[in-house]
Coordinates of C-alpha atoms in Angstrom, one line a residue:
X37 CA 21.5 -196.6 -90.7
X38 CA 20.1 -193.8 -88.4
X39 CA 22.2 -192.0 -85.9
X40 CA 21.2 -189.9 -82.9
X41 CA 22.4 -186.8 -84.7
X42 CA 20.0 -187.0 -87.7
X43 CA 22.3 -189.0 -90.1
X44 CA 20.6 -191.5 -92.4
X45 CA 23.0 -193.5 -94.6
X46 CA 22.8 -196.0 -97.3
X47 CA 26.0 -198.0 -97.5
X48 CA 26.0 -201.1 -99.8
X49 CA 28.9 -203.3 -100.9
X50 CA 32.3 -201.8 -101.4
X51 CA 32.9 -200.2 -104.8
X52 CA 36.7 -200.3 -104.9
X53 CA 39.1 -202.1 -102.6
X54 CA 42.8 -201.5 -103.2
X55 CA 45.2 -202.6 -100.4
X56 CA 43.9 -200.9 -97.3
X57 CA 41.8 -198.4 -99.3
X58 CA 38.1 -199.3 -99.4
X59 CA 35.7 -197.0 -101.3
X60 CA 31.9 -197.5 -100.9
X61 CA 29.2 -196.1 -103.1
X62 CA 27.2 -194.7 -100.3
X63 CA 24.7 -191.8 -99.8
X64 CA 23.8 -189.9 -96.7
X65 CA 21.0 -187.7 -95.6
X66 CA 21.3 -185.3 -92.6
X67 CA 20.0 -181.8 -92.0
X68 CA 22.9 -180.2 -93.8
X69 CA 22.4 -182.4 -96.9
X70 CA 18.6 -181.9 -96.7
X71 CA 19.0 -178.1 -96.8
X72 CA 21.4 -178.3 -99.8
X73 CA 19.1 -180.7 -101.7
X74 CA 16.0 -178.6 -101.1
X75 CA 17.8 -175.4 -102.2
X76 CA 19.6 -176.9 -105.2
X77 CA 16.7 -178.8 -106.7
X78 CA 14.1 -176.1 -106.2
X79 CA 16.1 -173.2 -107.6
X80 CA 17.4 -175.4 -110.4
X81 CA 13.8 -176.3 -111.4
X82 CA 12.9 -172.6 -111.6
X83 CA 16.0 -171.8 -113.6
X84 CA 15.2 -174.6 -116.0
X85 CA 11.7 -173.3 -116.5
X86 CA 13.0 -169.8 -117.1
X87 CA 15.6 -171.1 -119.5
X88 CA 12.9 -172.8 -121.6
X89 CA 11.8 -169.3 -122.6
X90 CA 15.2 -167.6 -122.6
X91 CA 16.9 -170.2 -124.8
X92 CA 14.0 -170.6 -127.2
X93 CA 15.3 -170.5 -130.7
X94 CA 18.9 -171.1 -129.8
X95 CA 20.4 -173.8 -132.1
X96 CA 22.1 -175.4 -129.1
X97 CA 18.8 -175.7 -127.2
X98 CA 19.1 -179.5 -126.7
X99 CA 22.8 -179.3 -125.8
X100 CA 22.1 -176.6 -123.2
X101 CA 19.5 -178.7 -121.3
X102 CA 21.7 -181.8 -121.4
X103 CA 24.4 -179.8 -119.7
X104 CA 22.0 -178.4 -117.2
X105 CA 20.7 -181.8 -116.3
X106 CA 24.2 -183.1 -115.8
X107 CA 25.1 -180.0 -113.7
X108 CA 22.1 -180.5 -111.3
X109 CA 22.8 -184.2 -111.0
X110 CA 26.4 -183.6 -110.2
X111 CA 25.6 -181.0 -107.5
X112 CA 22.9 -183.2 -105.9
X113 CA 25.3 -186.1 -105.7
X114 CA 28.1 -183.8 -104.4
X115 CA 26.0 -182.9 -101.3
X116 CA 24.7 -186.5 -100.8
X117 CA 27.8 -188.7 -101.0
X118 CA 29.4 -190.2 -97.8
X119 CA 33.1 -190.2 -98.6
X120 CA 35.8 -187.9 -99.9
X121 CA 36.5 -189.9 -103.1
X122 CA 33.0 -189.6 -104.4
X123 CA 32.9 -186.0 -103.2
X124 CA 35.9 -185.3 -105.4
X125 CA 34.4 -187.1 -108.3
X126 CA 31.3 -185.0 -108.3
X127 CA 33.4 -181.9 -107.4
X128 CA 35.2 -182.4 -110.7
X129 CA 31.9 -183.1 -112.5
X130 CA 30.5 -179.8 -111.4
X131 CA 33.7 -178.1 -112.7
X132 CA 33.3 -179.8 -116.1
X133 CA 29.7 -178.7 -116.4
X134 CA 30.6 -175.2 -115.5
X135 CA 33.3 -175.2 -118.3
X136 CA 30.7 -176.5 -120.8
X137 CA 28.0 -174.0 -119.8
X138 CA 30.2 -170.9 -119.4
X139 CA 31.6 -171.6 -122.9
X140 CA 28.3 -172.7 -124.3
X141 CA 28.4 -170.0 -127.0
X142 CA 31.8 -171.3 -128.1
X143 CA 31.7 -169.4 -131.4
X144 CA 32.3 -166.2 -129.3
X145 CA 36.0 -165.9 -128.5
X146 CA 35.2 -164.2 -125.2
X147 CA 32.9 -167.1 -124.1
X148 CA 35.5 -169.8 -125.1
X149 CA 38.2 -167.9 -123.2
X150 CA 36.0 -167.5 -120.2
X151 CA 35.3 -171.2 -120.1
X152 CA 39.0 -172.0 -120.3
X153 CA 39.8 -169.5 -117.6
X154 CA 37.2 -171.0 -115.2
X155 CA 38.5 -174.5 -115.9
X156 CA 42.2 -173.6 -115.4
X157 CA 41.7 -171.4 -112.3
X158 CA 39.7 -174.2 -110.7
X159 CA 42.5 -176.7 -111.5
X160 CA 44.7 -174.8 -109.1
X161 CA 42.1 -175.1 -106.2
X162 CA 41.3 -178.7 -107.2
X163 CA 44.9 -179.7 -107.1
X164 CA 45.1 -178.5 -103.5
X165 CA 41.9 -180.3 -102.7
X166 CA 43.3 -183.5 -104.1
X167 CA 46.5 -183.2 -102.1
X168 CA 44.3 -182.6 -99.0
X169 CA 42.5 -185.9 -99.7
X170 CA 45.8 -187.7 -100.0
X171 CA 46.9 -186.4 -96.7
X172 CA 43.6 -187.4 -95.1
X173 CA 44.1 -191.0 -96.3
X174 CA 47.7 -191.3 -95.2
X175 CA 47.0 -189.6 -91.9
X176 CA 43.7 -191.2 -90.8
X177 CA 43.6 -194.4 -92.9
X178 CA 40.1 -193.7 -94.3
X179 CA 38.2 -191.4 -96.6
X180 CA 34.8 -192.1 -95.3
X181 CA 32.8 -189.4 -93.6
X182 CA 31.1 -191.6 -91.0
X183 CA 31.9 -194.7 -89.1
X184 CA 31.6 -198.0 -90.8
X185 CA 29.9 -200.7 -88.7
X186 CA 29.9 -204.4 -88.8
X187 CA 27.0 -206.8 -88.8
X188 CA 27.0 -206.8 -85.0
X189 CA 26.8 -203.0 -84.8
X190 CA 30.3 -202.4 -83.7
X191 CA 32.5 -199.8 -85.4
X192 CA 35.0 -201.5 -87.7
X193 CA 36.4 -198.3 -89.2
X194 CA 36.3 -194.7 -87.7
X195 CA 35.2 -192.2 -90.3
X196 CA 37.1 -188.9 -90.6
X197 CA 33.9 -187.0 -89.5
X198 CA 32.3 -189.8 -87.6
X199 CA 31.2 -190.1 -84.0
X200 CA 34.3 -192.0 -82.9
X201 CA 36.6 -189.2 -84.0
X202 CA 34.2 -186.5 -82.7
X203 CA 34.1 -188.1 -79.3
X204 CA 38.0 -187.9 -79.1
X205 CA 38.9 -184.6 -81.0
X206 CA 42.6 -185.2 -80.0
X207 CA 42.7 -188.0 -82.6
X208 CA 42.6 -185.3 -85.3
X209 CA 46.2 -184.6 -84.3
X210 CA 47.3 -188.2 -85.0
X211 CA 51.0 -188.5 -85.6
X212 CA 51.9 -188.7 -89.2
X213 CA 55.5 -190.1 -88.6
X214 CA 55.1 -193.1 -86.4
X215 CA 58.9 -193.4 -86.0
X216 CA 59.2 -190.3 -83.8
X217 CA 59.6 -191.1 -80.1
X218 CA 58.8 -187.9 -78.2
X219 CA 55.2 -187.2 -77.6
X220 CA 55.6 -183.4 -78.0
X221 CA 57.3 -183.9 -81.4
X222 CA 54.5 -186.2 -82.5
X223 CA 51.8 -183.7 -81.4
X224 CA 53.6 -180.9 -83.1
X225 CA 54.0 -182.7 -86.4
X226 CA 50.4 -184.1 -86.2
X227 CA 49.2 -180.5 -85.8
X228 CA 51.2 -179.4 -88.8
X229 CA 49.7 -182.2 -90.9
X230 CA 46.2 -181.3 -89.8
X231 CA 46.9 -177.6 -90.6
X232 CA 48.1 -178.6 -94.1
X233 CA 45.0 -180.7 -94.6
X234 CA 42.7 -177.8 -93.7
X235 CA 44.6 -175.2 -95.8
X236 CA 44.5 -177.5 -98.8
X237 CA 40.8 -178.1 -98.4
X238 CA 40.3 -174.4 -98.1
X239 CA 42.3 -173.9 -101.3
X240 CA 39.9 -176.2 -103.0
X241 CA 37.0 -174.2 -101.6
X242 CA 38.6 -170.9 -102.7
X243 CA 38.6 -172.2 -106.3
X244 CA 35.0 -173.5 -106.4
X245 CA 33.5 -170.6 -104.3
X246 CA 35.6 -167.9 -106.0
X247 CA 37.4 -166.6 -103.0
X248 CA 40.5 -164.4 -103.1
X249 CA 42.9 -165.0 -104.8
X250 CA 41.1 -167.5 -107.0
X251 CA 38.1 -165.3 -107.6
X252 CA 39.1 -164.1 -111.1
X253 CA 37.2 -166.7 -113.0
X254 CA 33.7 -165.9 -111.8
X255 CA 33.2 -162.4 -113.4
X256 CA 34.3 -163.8 -116.7
X257 CA 31.8 -166.6 -116.4
X258 CA 29.1 -164.0 -117.3
X259 CA 29.8 -164.8 -120.9
X260 CA 27.5 -167.8 -120.5
X261 CA 23.7 -167.5 -120.9
X262 CA 22.0 -165.8 -118.0
X263 CA 20.3 -169.0 -116.7
X264 CA 23.8 -170.5 -116.4
X265 CA 24.9 -167.5 -114.3
X266 CA 21.9 -167.9 -112.0
X267 CA 22.5 -171.6 -111.6
X268 CA 26.3 -171.3 -111.0
X269 CA 25.9 -168.3 -108.6
X270 CA 22.9 -169.3 -106.7
X271 CA 22.4 -173.0 -106.4
X272 CA 25.3 -175.1 -107.7
X273 CA 29.0 -174.6 -108.2
X274 CA 29.9 -171.7 -106.0
X275 CA 28.0 -173.1 -103.0
X276 CA 30.1 -176.3 -103.1
X277 CA 33.0 -174.7 -101.3
X278 CA 30.9 -173.4 -98.5
X279 CA 29.2 -176.8 -98.1
X280 CA 32.5 -178.6 -98.1
X281 CA 34.0 -176.4 -95.4
X282 CA 30.8 -176.7 -93.3
X283 CA 30.9 -180.5 -93.7
X284 CA 34.6 -180.7 -92.8
X285 CA 34.2 -178.3 -89.8
X286 CA 35.5 -181.0 -87.3
X287 CA 38.9 -180.8 -89.0
X288 CA 38.9 -177.0 -89.0
X289 CA 37.9 -176.9 -85.4
X290 CA 40.9 -179.0 -84.5
X291 CA 43.2 -176.4 -86.1
X292 CA 42.6 -172.9 -84.7
X293 CA 44.9 -171.2 -87.2
X294 CA 43.0 -172.8 -90.1
X295 CA 39.8 -171.3 -88.9
X296 CA 41.4 -167.9 -88.7
X297 CA 42.5 -168.3 -92.3
X298 CA 38.9 -169.1 -93.4
X299 CA 37.7 -166.0 -91.6
X300 CA 40.4 -163.7 -92.9
X301 CA 40.0 -164.9 -96.5
X302 CA 36.3 -164.5 -96.3
X303 CA 36.4 -161.0 -94.8
X304 CA 39.0 -159.7 -97.3
X305 CA 37.1 -161.3 -100.2
X306 CA 33.8 -159.8 -99.1
X307 CA 35.3 -156.3 -98.9
X308 CA 37.4 -156.5 -102.1
X309 CA 34.6 -157.8 -104.3
X310 CA 32.2 -155.1 -102.9
X311 CA 34.7 -152.4 -103.6
X312 CA 35.1 -153.6 -107.2
X313 CA 31.3 -153.9 -107.7
X314 CA 31.0 -150.1 -107.0
X315 CA 32.2 -149.1 -110.4
X316 CA 31.4 -151.9 -112.8
X317 CA 29.1 -151.1 -115.7
X318 CA 28.2 -154.5 -116.9
X319 CA 24.9 -155.6 -115.4
X320 CA 25.9 -159.2 -114.8
X321 CA 29.4 -158.4 -113.6
X322 CA 28.0 -156.3 -110.8
X323 CA 26.0 -159.3 -109.7
X324 CA 29.0 -161.6 -110.1
X325 CA 31.1 -159.5 -107.8
X326 CA 28.1 -159.3 -105.5
X327 CA 28.1 -163.2 -105.4
X328 CA 31.9 -163.2 -104.5
X329 CA 31.3 -160.7 -101.7
X330 CA 28.3 -162.7 -100.3
X331 CA 30.3 -165.9 -100.4
X332 CA 33.0 -164.1 -98.5
X333 CA 30.4 -163.3 -95.9
X334 CA 29.6 -167.0 -95.5
X335 CA 33.3 -168.0 -95.1
X336 CA 33.7 -165.2 -92.6
X337 CA 30.9 -166.8 -90.6
X338 CA 32.2 -170.3 -91.0
X339 CA 35.5 -169.0 -89.6
X340 CA 34.0 -168.5 -86.2
X341 CA 33.7 -172.3 -85.8
X342 CA 30.7 -171.8 -83.5
X343 CA 27.2 -173.3 -83.8
X344 CA 25.8 -169.9 -84.5
X345 CA 28.5 -169.1 -87.1
X346 CA 28.1 -172.4 -89.0
X347 CA 24.3 -172.2 -89.0
X348 CA 24.3 -168.5 -90.0
X349 CA 26.6 -169.3 -92.9
X350 CA 24.3 -172.0 -94.2
X351 CA 21.2 -169.8 -93.5
X352 CA 22.7 -167.1 -95.7
X353 CA 23.6 -169.6 -98.3
X354 CA 19.9 -170.7 -98.2
X355 CA 18.5 -167.2 -98.5
X356 CA 21.1 -166.0 -101.0
X357 CA 20.1 -168.8 -103.4
X358 CA 16.7 -167.2 -103.7
X359 CA 17.5 -163.5 -104.1
X360 CA 20.6 -164.1 -106.1
X361 CA 18.9 -166.4 -108.6
X362 CA 16.1 -163.8 -108.8
X363 CA 18.6 -161.0 -109.5
X364 CA 20.4 -163.0 -112.2
X365 CA 17.2 -164.1 -113.9
X366 CA 15.9 -160.5 -113.7
X367 CA 19.2 -159.3 -115.3
X368 CA 18.6 -161.9 -118.0
X369 CA 15.1 -160.6 -118.5
X370 CA 16.5 -157.0 -119.0
X371 CA 19.2 -158.3 -121.4
X372 CA 16.5 -160.3 -123.3
X373 CA 14.3 -157.2 -123.5
X374 CA 17.1 -155.1 -124.8
X375 CA 18.3 -157.5 -127.5
X376 CA 21.5 -158.6 -125.6
X377 CA 22.6 -155.2 -124.2
X378 CA 24.4 -155.5 -120.8
X379 CA 25.9 -152.1 -120.3
X380 CA 24.0 -150.2 -117.6
X381 CA 25.1 -146.9 -119.0
X382 CA 22.9 -147.7 -122.1
X383 CA 19.9 -148.5 -120.0
X384 CA 17.7 -146.3 -117.8
X385 CA 14.0 -145.7 -117.7
X386 CA 13.0 -149.4 -118.1
X387 CA 10.6 -149.2 -115.2
X388 CA 7.6 -148.6 -117.4
X389 CA 8.6 -150.9 -120.2
X390 CA 9.4 -153.8 -118.0
X391 CA 7.2 -153.5 -114.9
X392 CA 7.3 -157.2 -113.9
X393 CA 11.0 -157.4 -114.1
X394 CA 11.4 -154.1 -112.2
X395 CA 9.2 -155.1 -109.3
X396 CA 10.8 -158.6 -108.8
X397 CA 14.3 -157.2 -109.1
X398 CA 13.4 -154.5 -106.6
X399 CA 12.6 -157.2 -104.1
X400 CA 15.9 -158.9 -104.8
X401 CA 17.8 -155.7 -104.3
X402 CA 16.0 -155.0 -101.0
X403 CA 16.7 -158.6 -99.9
X404 CA 20.5 -158.6 -100.6
X405 CA 20.9 -155.1 -99.1
X406 CA 19.5 -156.5 -95.8
X407 CA 16.4 -154.3 -95.5
X408 CA 14.3 -155.4 -92.6
X409 CA 11.4 -157.8 -93.4
X410 CA 13.2 -159.6 -96.2
X411 CA 15.2 -162.8 -96.1
X412 CA 18.7 -161.2 -96.5
X413 CA 18.1 -159.1 -93.3
X414 CA 17.8 -162.2 -91.0
X415 CA 20.7 -164.2 -92.4
X416 CA 23.0 -161.2 -92.8
X417 CA 22.5 -160.0 -89.3
X418 CA 22.9 -163.5 -87.9
X419 CA 26.4 -163.6 -89.5
X420 CA 27.3 -160.1 -88.1
X421 CA 26.2 -161.2 -84.7
X422 CA 28.2 -164.4 -84.9
X423 CA 31.2 -162.4 -85.9
X424 CA 30.7 -159.8 -83.2
X425 CA 30.2 -162.3 -80.4
X426 CA 33.1 -164.5 -81.5
X427 CA 36.1 -162.7 -83.0
X428 CA 38.6 -161.2 -80.5
X429 CA 42.2 -160.2 -80.6
X430 CA 43.9 -159.4 -83.8
X431 CA 41.0 -160.5 -86.0
X432 CA 38.4 -158.5 -84.0
X433 CA 38.2 -156.0 -87.0
X434 CA 36.4 -158.7 -89.1
X435 CA 33.1 -157.6 -87.7
X436 CA 33.9 -154.0 -88.8
X437 CA 34.7 -155.2 -92.3
X438 CA 31.3 -157.0 -92.3
X439 CA 29.5 -153.7 -91.4
X440 CA 31.4 -151.8 -94.1
X441 CA 30.6 -154.4 -96.6
X442 CA 26.9 -154.2 -95.8
X443 CA 26.9 -150.4 -96.6
X444 CA 28.8 -151.0 -99.9
X445 CA 26.5 -153.8 -100.9
X446 CA 23.4 -151.6 -100.4
X447 CA 25.1 -148.8 -102.4
X448 CA 26.1 -150.8 -105.5
X449 CA 22.9 -152.8 -105.6
X450 CA 20.7 -149.7 -105.5
X451 CA 23.1 -148.2 -108.1
X452 CA 22.4 -151.1 -110.3
X453 CA 18.6 -150.7 -109.8
X454 CA 18.6 -146.9 -110.4
X455 CA 20.9 -147.0 -113.5
X456 CA 18.8 -149.8 -115.0
X457 CA 15.2 -148.8 -114.3
X458 CA 15.1 -145.2 -113.2
X459 CA 16.3 -141.9 -114.6
X460 CA 16.1 -140.8 -118.2
X461 CA 16.1 -143.6 -120.8
X462 CA 19.2 -143.8 -122.9
X463 CA 17.7 -144.7 -126.2
X464 CA 20.7 -144.1 -128.4
X465 CA 21.6 -147.3 -130.3
X466 CA 19.4 -149.6 -128.3
X467 CA 16.3 -151.6 -129.4
X468 CA 12.9 -150.8 -128.1
X469 CA 12.6 -152.6 -124.7
X470 CA 9.9 -155.1 -124.1
X471 CA 8.8 -157.2 -121.2
X472 CA 9.8 -160.9 -121.2
X473 CA 7.2 -163.7 -121.8
X474 CA 5.3 -165.2 -118.9
X475 CA 7.4 -168.4 -118.8
X476 CA 10.3 -166.1 -117.7
X477 CA 8.3 -163.8 -115.4
X478 CA 6.6 -166.6 -113.4
X479 CA 9.9 -168.0 -112.0
X480 CA 10.8 -164.4 -111.1
X481 CA 7.6 -163.9 -109.1
X482 CA 8.1 -167.2 -107.2
X483 CA 11.7 -166.3 -106.4
X484 CA 10.5 -162.8 -105.3
X485 CA 8.1 -164.4 -102.8
X486 CA 10.8 -166.7 -101.5
X487 CA 13.2 -163.7 -101.2
X488 CA 10.6 -162.1 -98.9
X489 CA 9.5 -165.1 -96.9
X490 CA 12.6 -167.3 -96.9
X491 CA 14.2 -165.5 -94.0
X492 CA 11.2 -166.2 -91.6
X493 CA 12.4 -169.7 -91.0
X494 CA 15.3 -168.2 -89.1
X495 CA 13.9 -165.4 -87.0
X496 CA 16.3 -165.1 -84.1
X497 CA 15.2 -165.4 -80.5
X498 CA 16.1 -161.8 -79.9
X499 CA 13.2 -160.8 -82.1
X500 CA 10.9 -163.3 -80.5
X501 CA 11.3 -166.0 -83.0
X502 CA 12.2 -169.7 -82.7
X503 CA 15.0 -169.7 -85.3
X504 CA 13.7 -173.0 -86.8
X505 CA 16.6 -173.1 -89.3
X506 CA 19.1 -173.1 -86.5
X507 CA 17.3 -175.8 -84.6
X508 CA 16.9 -177.9 -87.7
X509 CA 20.6 -177.8 -88.5
X510 CA 21.8 -178.0 -84.9
X511 CA 21.8 -181.8 -84.5
X512 CA 24.5 -182.2 -87.2
X513 CA 26.4 -179.1 -86.3
X514 CA 26.2 -179.0 -82.5
X515 CA 28.2 -182.3 -82.1
X516 CA 31.3 -180.6 -83.3
X517 CA 30.8 -177.0 -82.1
X518 CA 29.6 -175.3 -79.0
X519 CA 26.7 -176.7 -76.9
X520 CA 23.2 -176.3 -78.1
X521 CA 22.3 -174.1 -75.2
X522 CA 25.0 -171.6 -75.9
X523 CA 22.9 -169.6 -78.3
X524 CA 20.3 -169.0 -75.6
X525 CA 22.8 -167.2 -73.4
X526 CA 23.5 -164.3 -75.8
X527 CA 22.8 -160.7 -74.9
X528 CA 19.7 -160.0 -77.0
X529 CA 19.8 -156.2 -76.3
X530 CA 23.3 -156.0 -77.9
X531 CA 22.1 -158.1 -80.8
X532 CA 19.2 -155.8 -81.4
X533 CA 21.4 -152.8 -81.3
X534 CA 23.7 -154.4 -83.8
X535 CA 20.7 -155.1 -86.0
X536 CA 19.7 -151.5 -85.8
X537 CA 23.2 -150.4 -86.7
X538 CA 23.5 -152.6 -89.7
X539 CA 20.1 -151.6 -90.9
X540 CA 21.0 -147.9 -90.6
X541 CA 24.2 -148.6 -92.6
X542 CA 22.2 -150.4 -95.3
X543 CA 19.6 -147.7 -95.5
X544 CA 22.3 -145.1 -95.6
X545 CA 23.9 -146.8 -98.6
X546 CA 20.6 -147.0 -100.4
X547 CA 19.9 -143.3 -99.7
X548 CA 23.3 -142.2 -100.9
X549 CA 22.9 -144.2 -104.1
X550 CA 19.6 -142.5 -104.7
X551 CA 21.1 -139.1 -104.2
X552 CA 24.0 -139.8 -106.6
X553 CA 22.2 -141.6 -109.4
X554 CA 18.6 -140.3 -109.2
X555 CA 18.6 -137.0 -107.3
X556 CA 21.8 -135.5 -108.8
X557 CA 23.0 -137.7 -111.7
X558 CA 25.8 -135.3 -112.6
X559 CA 27.3 -135.9 -109.1
X560 CA 28.4 -139.4 -110.0
X561 CA 30.8 -138.2 -112.7
X562 CA 32.1 -135.5 -110.4
X563 CA 32.6 -138.0 -107.6
X564 CA 34.5 -140.3 -109.9
X565 CA 36.8 -137.5 -110.9
X566 CA 37.4 -136.5 -107.3
X567 CA 38.3 -140.0 -106.3
X568 CA 40.1 -140.7 -109.6
X569 CA 42.8 -143.1 -108.3
X570 CA 40.3 -145.1 -106.2
X571 CA 37.8 -145.2 -109.0
X572 CA 40.5 -146.4 -111.5
X573 CA 41.6 -149.2 -109.0
X574 CA 38.0 -150.3 -108.5
X575 CA 37.1 -150.2 -112.2
X576 CA 40.2 -152.2 -113.2
X577 CA 39.4 -154.7 -110.4
X578 CA 42.6 -153.8 -108.5
X579 CA 44.6 -155.2 -111.4
X580 CA 44.5 -158.7 -110.0
X581 CA 44.0 -160.1 -113.5
X582 CA 47.0 -158.0 -114.7
X583 CA 49.1 -159.3 -111.8
X584 CA 48.3 -162.9 -112.8
X585 CA 49.2 -162.1 -116.4
X586 CA 52.5 -160.5 -115.3
X587 CA 53.5 -163.0 -112.7
X588 CA 52.1 -166.3 -114.0
X589 CA 50.8 -166.3 -117.5
X590 CA 53.5 -164.4 -119.3
X591 CA 56.4 -166.2 -117.5
X592 CA 54.8 -169.6 -118.2
X593 CA 54.2 -168.6 -121.8
X594 CA 57.8 -167.5 -122.3
X595 CA 59.1 -170.6 -120.6
X596 CA 56.9 -172.8 -122.7
X597 CA 58.1 -170.9 -125.8
X598 CA 61.7 -171.6 -124.9
X599 CA 60.8 -175.2 -124.1
X600 CA 59.0 -175.6 -127.4
X601 CA 61.8 -174.2 -129.4
X602 CA 64.5 -176.3 -127.7
X603 CA 62.6 -179.6 -127.0
X604 CA 60.0 -179.7 -129.7
X605 CA 61.9 -178.1 -132.6
X606 CA 65.4 -179.3 -131.9
X607 CA 64.8 -182.7 -130.3
X608 CA 61.3 -184.0 -131.1
X609 CA 61.2 -182.6 -134.7
X610 CA 64.7 -183.7 -135.5
X611 CA 64.0 -187.3 -134.2
X612 CA 60.7 -187.4 -136.0
X613 CA 62.0 -185.9 -139.2
X614 CA 65.2 -188.0 -139.0
X615 CA 63.2 -191.2 -138.8
X616 CA 61.2 -190.0 -141.8
X617 CA 64.3 -189.2 -143.8
X618 CA 65.7 -192.7 -143.1
X619 CA 62.6 -194.4 -144.5
X620 CA 62.4 -191.9 -147.3
X621 CA 66.0 -192.6 -148.4
X622 CA 65.5 -196.4 -148.0
X623 CA 62.4 -196.1 -150.1
X624 CA 64.4 -194.3 -152.7
X625 CA 66.8 -197.2 -153.0
X626 CA 64.0 -199.7 -153.2
X627 CA 62.4 -197.5 -155.9
X628 CA 65.4 -198.1 -158.1
X629 CA 64.4 -201.7 -158.3
X630 CA 60.7 -201.0 -158.9
X631 CA 61.1 -198.8 -162.0
X632 CA 58.5 -200.4 -164.2
X633 CA 60.8 -201.8 -166.9
X634 CA 59.8 -205.3 -167.8
X635 CA 63.1 -206.1 -169.4
X636 CA 64.9 -205.3 -166.2
X637 CA 62.5 -207.4 -164.1
X638 CA 63.2 -210.3 -166.5
X639 CA 66.9 -209.8 -166.1
X640 CA 66.6 -209.8 -162.3
X641 CA 64.5 -213.1 -162.5
X642 CA 67.1 -214.7 -164.7
X643 CA 70.0 -213.6 -162.4
X644 CA 68.0 -215.0 -159.4
X645 CA 67.3 -218.3 -161.1
X646 CA 71.0 -218.7 -162.0
X647 CA 72.0 -217.8 -158.5
X648 CA 69.7 -220.5 -157.0
X649 CA 70.9 -223.1 -159.5
X650 CA 74.5 -222.3 -158.7
X651 CA 73.8 -222.6 -155.0
X652 CA 72.2 -226.0 -155.5
X653 CA 75.0 -227.3 -157.7
X654 CA 77.7 -226.2 -155.3
X655 CA 76.0 -227.9 -152.3

């Protein structure tokens, strides 16, 4: 079926019918799905080519690529299905694949622990997501995205995100308790149920897309192979949460407070992760916190609920896939060239030894920093403009957080570049660096070109462009956000001034990083000593993991220990051991009869025969 808003669906016979619940195995294609499919499949292809060289010689080579194939399949299906049940199925499949790939080198205790941590933290978010789906079903009576039509073309069932509901947004506040009589009470309770649905969906997104407070699994996921890091961070798992919120935007638009929660969580996550990345010394962990921060940027934009905000978030997701996969694969090339070393303090001076890796990573750093002319500049400034033009009142400071995050991002990314490739080489205890083979460099070159050119599909009107990305996505987004023409009424002069401001902040961050880590390297240690408390907080990741250990892990471990001692040892063990003792003692009695003495067996037979004969005689 083809709708006026670009939706193409394939909806065959029902898969599962249980009471009033009908689940169809259906696929859909609209501009939002098309963008995700193009990004996921292309980046995954380059990562797979790169991995063929990176994983060569690993004894789990076959297992790695079977997991990768399942991962990509799960993600492509996640963005293609047309109902919440199948979305949840592939949502969990992506989580399973991430567990398998993060803990791929399971012989390493750190890798096995990281895989379990990712799995368990995501269970928290996924539990909330599942509760949200239960509420959607009990509230709206369907789990389909779009309307279901009969043979005559009439709508037989209104989908949660379908045209019938979109034409009457007040239906999202449908009363959950039909017994209530007062309209105001029904409306109030309906709004509370809708808010609960949105917050539970957002909890699921926080788990998958590593937003505060469920962000702690993503940095530890760096224990997996570098191609896995690139795939998780750029094209698959962490993008699922952003996609899900964008897809469910009609629900969030009907609940203003839920949108504010999305924006605030995104802004705080972007700032917190950027502050942590400033002091990390592990090459891949810096990029991990960078991913968390950039995803926060996307949620910040989604929280506007506007056409510009939603398209800007998806545009940044699109460009981020290119430069972030480039940076992770470049980091993998550095680690490969140094025999597994990931500590940036033991690097330096790799520019000459690894020229291809250096040039491509330079492009990636320039793109993520938002330097004009590269893809990150266009998508980042579109998000800032959406935030500036939308947020008012008590959350008007969100735009300011965005600007600060831009400066921090530029600083820590150029810090990564300078510590790795510039300055004096730290040759103590490290192998001789070497450039990676061509099978690893070619994907880096392709991603570098896309990191430069990818942003030109979204040149804003204020710079004389057509913003093709916005207009391509508008048919599916405009139906539940502001009118298509609203973007044309913006003040282009103010937008250009904001672009100039954010560019100046980004260049300032890059210049200060150069002064600290190249111009006066000794100044970095002096600065850390001067800001000792702040440095300690940042280096220790603001003790979020320690807080979880103190407030969640240790109490649960203590409680489970007590439960184990009482329930398992005193109840289960006693019942099990008691049953064993009964049979053991019964067996001992039977053993007295089966003692192996033939004379005793003959005596038993004789006694038995006499007993039978006596019984027959008496009867």
